[in-house]
């Protein structure tokens, strides 16, 4: 990967929520790139900020949350500079999202087809209802839903079918980037497997770039080209999938991978990471993982490491792989 | 229409039958159990025993209760509520004369209630915690707690007598008469016969009473709509719609409102009974010759049969409206099936 085509550059993104207990930093100075045509897996425990990050990429953070810093360079444009109206036009047409729960993500009193035609026509107002319907029919055919079901209401469809409808909505305008937020969490394993196969096919066909947000390491292993690991609002590690699985560097990544149940697990008991994720209103000083880290040293509690490229294409946020002096200068400059 | 929807409607219609029977029986019993002899009330003290007896015989009041009941039910089935004790005309004739005025007032008020209540509620929800939201919320409580006749009097004093913009009583100006009674609602009749000056006059008279009644009931709709909309705007499908680039306006007024409509329509149906009760007060305040005026006047006259007929008619009307509302759900929410 020498001449990588970057679709989305995220720089120093900060998302904060005003809560009763104080300001909660859900995403804390996160920077990474999404390459065109790749599937980037984003993993982490519940509450690590991965869903918030996904929403922030579409500038969909709702009150009491707010993006308080950073730049979002999508295909050469800083989305932070766009007006709300311009941003709205981008949503659904260039960046789209597949949600966690297909049961609740469709309007219960609206027919399936209206969801699709409405989405097409809000972005392409000149398209007639008839033409939009024809496109909707083609689309659902491709996704393996009988076009006769278009006039059904969401509650008349099965979970798997609804998730296909969600995909068809995300693809209706051939978005460049699809953000799948826990898209399989509510599906059973068989439907999940079908969903994965479908996503793999569509990826080739539609030349999709996918940000796959999930807590399932298995799903990432199945689909992703690269993996980003988040911990307590910060990036911990980002690398090529094979490299990350074979040589995880960050102590948190190592713990996370050891905690994945394995059907061939024989004598080893499943690893339990000690402690629990920190409170993001008053997070630990220095590296946020240090209270749970088996390899923490004195500096870890004093100063946060920086997220840097340790090896080409392998980013890491840990003192084990960072010279202290180098980081001091970086911290001072930022 | 799907078979499921047809079945739902059929079941709902069948369920209405026992409900109506209970209503009819209640009206029958209440007027007979209440103290006071209608014959004595009409003929006054000093009437002879024979006079009283012949009066009772003429109205069938001398027969045993169960015979009266059967005859009463038979009459109701033929839509015959007996004749007025004081006017010697069928009660249905009286209702036919006075009811259209009430319907006209009720529909106009409901329009005011619906537009003001639903839109202010949706707007407040969309702009939650803004100055507009707080203003709307305070006004809605204020309106809800106002006595109808007080608001009516205030409007009469300010916009009516004070500014002289609107008439404060009756349905038409002196000298105006409808060319032809079709529905009995003057505004509608005027439109049907193409009589433009009559329409303007009738609508002009309708404004203050319908604003009075409509605004008082709007407060509760504002609050209900706002609460429901807040709940719905938090739901996943709204976020999902936003992620597809739909406009906020579309999300609030098309996706949100349609989902909020079910409780709103329920309340609208239930409120209709309240609307009729409110209509009595409004009609009295504005000298509006409707059902409210009819009932009040006939109570003074001790005209039991007319009062009984009018109450029965109201009861049947409310039953009919709640049936209509239930059927409407079937169309509003595809998930409702029994």
XYZ file of N, CA, C and O in Angstrom, chain B residues 204-313:
440
model
N -68.531 34.581 9.413
C -68.185 35.713 10.265
C -68.806 35.527 11.661
O -68.186 35.813 12.681
N -70.029 35.007 11.689
C -70.680 34.728 12.968
C -70.067 33.527 13.685
O -70.155 33.409 14.890
N -69.479 32.644 12.900
C -68.956 31.393 13.457
C -67.608 31.595 14.141
O -67.224 30.818 15.015
N -66.908 32.668 13.762
C -65.515 32.806 14.197
C -65.346 32.853 15.720
O -64.640 32.028 16.293
N -66.005 33.787 16.395
C -65.780 33.901 17.839
C -66.188 32.650 18.627
O -65.408 32.172 19.447
N -67.397 32.107 18.385
C -67.733 30.897 19.148
C -66.764 29.741 18.896
O -66.388 29.035 19.833
N -66.333 29.567 17.648
C -65.462 28.409 17.393
C -64.059 28.645 17.941
O -63.401 27.710 18.392
N -63.607 29.896 17.953
C -62.305 30.165 18.576
C -62.399 29.919 20.078
O -61.517 29.314 20.688
N -63.483 30.364 20.679
C -63.672 30.172 22.121
C -63.586 28.688 22.487
O -62.772 28.273 23.311
N -64.419 27.900 21.830
C -64.483 26.479 22.158
C -63.207 25.776 21.715
O -62.665 24.931 22.440
N -62.710 26.135 20.553
C -61.521 25.485 19.993
C -60.292 25.735 20.844
O -59.525 24.819 21.128
N -60.101 26.977 21.293
C -58.887 27.304 22.043
C -58.854 26.602 23.392
O -57.809 26.119 23.820
N -60.001 26.550 24.060
C -60.017 25.931 25.378
C -59.596 24.462 25.269
O -58.831 23.954 26.073
N -60.075 23.791 24.213
C -59.714 22.386 24.056
C -58.316 22.216 23.454
O -57.715 21.148 23.561
N -57.776 23.267 22.829
C -56.477 23.138 22.158
C -55.343 22.909 23.150
O -54.392 22.179 22.856
N -55.454 23.521 24.338
C -54.378 23.419 25.320
C -53.960 21.993 25.596
O -52.780 21.635 25.557
N -54.937 21.143 25.796
C -54.665 19.747 26.127
C -54.027 19.019 24.935
O -53.153 18.175 25.087
N -54.417 19.423 23.716
C -53.806 18.812 22.528
C -52.366 19.239 22.351
O -51.518 18.465 21.940
N -52.101 20.494 22.670
C -50.722 20.976 22.595
C -49.843 20.113 23.480
O -48.793 19.627 23.062
N -50.308 19.897 24.700
C -49.489 19.154 25.650
C -49.328 17.697 25.227
O -48.240 17.140 25.296
N -50.408 17.114 24.784
C -50.343 15.717 24.355
C -49.434 15.558 23.132
O -48.591 14.662 23.081
N -49.611 16.451 22.170
C -48.803 16.353 20.955
C -47.333 16.546 21.279
O -46.476 15.796 20.815
N -47.048 17.542 22.116
C -45.660 17.816 22.459
C -45.025 16.597 23.131
O -43.950 16.153 22.746
N -45.723 16.047 24.124
C -45.174 14.908 24.867
C -44.932 13.717 23.935
O -43.876 13.086 23.968
N -45.904 13.438 23.087
C -45.751 12.306 22.170
C -44.657 12.536 21.154
O -43.914 11.627 20.803
N -44.597 13.761 20.669
C -43.592 14.064 19.655
C -42.191 13.973 20.238
O -41.276 13.474 19.590
N -42.021 14.426 21.471
C -40.698 14.352 22.099
C -40.256 12.905 22.161
O -39.109 12.569 21.875
N -41.198 12.049 22.511
C -40.913 10.631 22.610
C -40.543 10.070 21.239
O -39.571 9.337 21.085
N -41.310 10.450 20.241
C -41.107 9.880 18.909
C -39.839 10.429 18.248
O -39.110 9.698 17.590
N -39.561 11.703 18.481
C -38.376 12.287 17.846
C -37.073 11.679 18.381
O -36.023 11.842 17.788
N -37.169 10.979 19.526
C -35.989 10.317 20.079
C -35.783 8.941 19.457
O -34.767 8.300 19.677
N -36.780 8.474 18.729
C -36.719 7.079 18.291
C -35.764 6.856 17.137
O -35.416 7.766 16.395
N -35.349 5.590 17.010
C -34.329 5.236 16.026
C -34.702 5.619 14.608
O -33.860 6.035 13.834
N -35.975 5.446 14.255
C -36.282 5.680 12.840
C -36.176 7.143 12.451
O -35.978 7.473 11.286
N -36.273 8.038 13.439
C -36.050 9.456 13.162
C -34.561 9.695 12.916
O -34.164 10.361 11.956
N -33.716 9.118 13.782
C -32.268 9.215 13.578
C -31.885 8.610 12.228
O -31.090 9.173 11.483
N -32.499 7.457 11.922
C -32.191 6.790 10.654
C -32.608 7.670 9.481
O -31.896 7.765 8.483
N -33.758 8.329 9.616
C -34.209 9.228 8.561
C -33.260 10.404 8.402
O -32.938 10.826 7.292
N -32.786 10.902 9.527
C -31.839 12.015 9.491
C -30.557 11.578 8.776
O -29.988 12.324 7.993
N -30.150 10.341 9.045
C -28.928 9.826 8.417
C -29.107 9.619 6.917
O -28.141 9.452 6.192
N -30.357 9.593 6.452
C -30.584 9.468 5.007
C -30.725 10.831 4.348
O -31.037 10.925 3.174
N -30.557 11.884 5.152
C -30.579 13.222 4.574
C -31.962 13.831 4.494
O -32.154 14.819 3.813
N -32.940 13.250 5.184
C -34.277 13.843 5.164
C -34.254 15.169 5.923
O -33.485 15.340 6.853
N -35.129 16.080 5.491
C -35.185 17.386 6.146
C -35.827 17.253 7.522
O -36.693 16.413 7.722
N -35.413 18.131 8.447
C -35.997 18.126 9.790
C -37.516 18.284 9.713
O -38.271 17.648 10.442
N -37.938 19.154 8.796
C -39.366 19.406 8.627
C -40.099 18.098 8.271
O -41.129 17.772 8.828
N -39.515 17.366 7.341
C -40.100 16.086 6.932
C -40.132 15.128 8.114
O -41.128 14.445 8.348
N -39.046 15.106 8.863
C -38.953 14.171 9.984
C -40.001 14.490 11.039
O -40.655 13.593 11.568
N -40.162 15.792 11.331
C -41.089 16.169 12.396
C -42.534 16.032 11.916
O -43.350 15.373 12.554
N -42.835 16.646 10.765
C -44.247 16.751 10.402
C -44.765 15.556 9.612
O -45.952 15.280 9.640
N -43.909 14.832 8.910
C -44.425 13.655 8.217
C -44.210 12.386 9.047
O -45.141 11.718 9.429
N -42.943 12.086 9.364
C -42.671 10.843 10.081
C -43.131 10.919 11.528
O -43.753 10.004 12.037
N -42.795 12.018 12.188
C -43.113 12.142 13.604
C -44.607 12.249 13.848
O -45.196 11.438 14.551
N -45.224 13.227 13.196
C -46.642 13.486 13.473
C -47.517 12.287 13.163
O -48.438 11.981 13.894
N -47.220 11.596 12.081
C -48.084 10.472 11.738
C -48.033 9.409 12.834
O -49.033 8.779 13.152
N -46.865 9.237 13.440
C -46.762 8.278 14.530
C -47.410 8.795 15.803
O -47.877 8.015 16.625
N -47.417 10.114 15.950
C -48.016 10.685 17.156
C -49.531 10.759 17.031
O -50.224 11.024 17.997
N -50.034 10.523 15.826
C -51.449 10.726 15.574
C -52.368 9.777 16.325
O -53.500 10.117 16.608
N -51.867 8.582 16.644
C -52.770 7.601 17.245
C -53.319 8.081 18.588
O -54.528 8.154 18.764
N -52.445 8.459 19.529
C -53.014 9.017 20.763
C -53.789 10.308 20.537
O -54.769 10.574 21.228
N -53.367 11.098 19.550
C -54.060 12.367 19.305
C -55.487 12.111 18.815
O -56.437 12.729 19.283
N -55.616 11.154 17.894
C -56.943 10.849 17.372
C -57.828 10.258 18.471
O -59.011 10.577 18.563
N -57.237 9.442 19.335
C -58.004 8.908 20.456
C -58.577 10.037 21.276
O -59.760 10.077 21.598
N -57.704 10.975 21.609
C -58.139 12.082 22.445
C -59.177 12.916 21.717
O -60.163 13.338 22.306
N -58.961 13.109 20.415
C -59.905 13.886 19.626
C -61.278 13.227 19.687
O -62.300 13.896 19.833
N -61.309 11.895 19.606
C -62.568 11.168 19.686
C -63.204 11.325 21.061
O -64.388 11.636 21.177
N -62.368 11.160 22.094
C -62.897 11.288 23.456
C -63.329 12.719 23.739
O -64.309 12.963 24.427
N -62.562 13.657 23.177
C -62.851 15.063 23.416
C -64.170 15.466 22.788
O -64.717 16.491 23.132
N -64.630 14.682 21.832
C -65.835 15.091 21.139
C -67.002 15.204 22.111
O -67.821 16.104 22.001
N -67.027 14.298 23.079
C -68.070 14.378 24.103
C -67.933 15.693 24.874
O -68.909 16.389 25.137
N -66.653 16.015 25.199
C -66.379 17.251 25.917
C -66.753 18.462 25.063
O -67.231 19.478 25.551
N -66.512 18.300 23.765
C -66.819 19.361 22.818
C -68.309 19.647 22.832
O -68.738 20.798 22.827
N -69.119 18.594 22.896
C -70.567 18.782 22.910
C -70.998 19.464 24.198
O -71.836 20.361 24.192
N -70.366 19.046 25.311
C -70.683 19.688 26.586
C -70.260 21.149 26.542
O -70.998 22.044 26.964
N -69.053 21.379 26.003
C -68.546 22.741 25.872
C -69.424 23.556 24.951
O -69.619 24.758 25.141
N -69.978 22.862 23.964
C -70.830 23.557 23.011
C -72.037 24.154 23.736
O -72.490 25.249 23.396
N -72.544 23.452 24.758
C -73.695 23.969 25.487
C -73.372 25.324 26.113
O -74.118 26.294 25.964
N -72.172 25.393 26.758
C -71.774 26.660 27.384
C -71.528 27.734 26.339
O -71.929 28.885 26.496
N -70.834 27.318 25.259
C -70.524 28.295 24.218
C -71.807 28.796 23.552
O -71.952 29.984 23.280
N -72.715 27.864 23.299
C -73.966 28.247 22.644
C -74.750 29.218 23.496
O -75.349 30.166 22.989
N -74.735 28.986 24.821
C -75.452 29.895 25.700
C -74.807 31.277 25.670
O -75.484 32.291 25.573
N -73.454 31.298 25.733
C -72.753 32.578 25.720
C -73.020 33.355 24.437
O -73.195 34.568 24.456
N -73.038 32.647 23.317
C -73.143 33.334 22.028
C -74.548 33.265 21.410
O -74.702 33.499 20.227
N -75.562 32.927 22.223
C -76.934 32.781 21.722
C -76.962 31.985 20.419
O -77.535 32.401 19.422
N -76.266 30.873 20.445
C -76.125 30.049 19.235
C -77.223 28.987 19.265
O -77.248 28.171 20.191
N -78.152 28.991 18.343
C -79.309 28.099 18.452
C -78.991 26.645 18.098
O -79.403 26.141 17.062
N -78.252 25.965 18.980
C -77.890 24.570 18.731
C -78.477 23.646 19.771
O -79.374 24.023 20.536
N -77.928 22.430 19.831
C -78.430 21.412 20.750
C -78.315 21.852 22.199
O -79.178 21.539 23.023
N -77.253 22.570 22.524
C -77.062 23.021 23.897
C -78.209 23.932 24.313
O -78.798 23.763 25.390
N -78.539 24.849 23.423
C -79.657 25.748 23.684
C -80.957 24.972 23.812
O -81.779 25.218 24.698
N -81.126 23.986 22.926
C -82.339 23.176 22.950
C -82.498 22.486 24.306
O -83.543 22.596 24.957
N -81.425 21.821 24.752
C -81.510 21.078 26.019
C -81.776 22.028 27.175
O -82.671 21.792 27.996
N -81.037 23.122 27.235
C -81.211 24.071 28.339
C -82.643 24.624 28.357
O -83.321 24.631 29.386
N -83.123 25.043 27.189
C -84.486 25.595 27.113
C -85.536 24.575 27.543
O -86.465 24.890 28.292
N -85.389 23.319 27.067
C -86.408 22.314 27.370
C -86.342 21.842 28.817
O -87.332 21.389 29.372
N -85.170 21.963 29.430
C -85.092 21.642 30.853
C -85.936 22.662 31.630
O -86.705 22.320 32.509
N -85.803 23.933 31.263
C -86.632 24.963 31.909
C -88.116 24.665 31.706
O -88.937 24.888 32.587
N -88.452 24.152 30.509
C -89.851 23.852 30.196
C -90.342 22.537 30.801
O -91.499 22.174 30.607
N -89.458 21.788 31.452
C -89.793 20.449 31.976
C -90.252 19.516 30.849
O -91.159 18.721 31.042
N -89.665 19.658 29.695
C -90.064 18.826 28.567
C -89.218 17.552 28.587
O -88.198 17.454 27.914
N -89.655 16.554 29.377
C -88.848 15.364 29.622
C -88.523 14.578 28.359
O -87.417 14.086 28.176
N -89.524 14.428 27.485
C -89.274 13.605 26.296
C -88.214 14.232 25.400
O -87.358 13.532 24.863
N -88.241 15.543 25.261
C -87.238 16.190 24.413
C -85.850 16.060 25.033
O -84.885 15.737 24.359
N -85.778 16.283 26.350
C -84.497 16.157 27.034
C -83.972 14.730 26.901
O -82.815 14.502 26.531
N -84.871 13.759 27.131
C -84.486 12.355 27.000
C -83.997 12.065 25.578
O -82.954 11.445 25.376
N -84.728 12.551 24.607
C -84.337 12.319 23.211
C -83.006 12.970 22.879
O -82.148 12.357 22.235
N -82.821 14.186 23.361
C -81.573 14.895 23.056
C -80.381 14.199 23.707
O -79.320 14.040 23.087
N -80.556 13.767 24.961
C -79.451 13.085 25.652
C -79.131 11.766 24.959
O -77.972 11.428 24.720
N -80.191 11.047 24.604
C -80.006 9.775 23.915
C -79.261 9.991 22.600
O -78.343 9.261 22.246
N -79.651 11.039 21.928
C -79.000 11.348 20.658
C -77.510 11.626 20.857
O -76.659 11.117 20.133
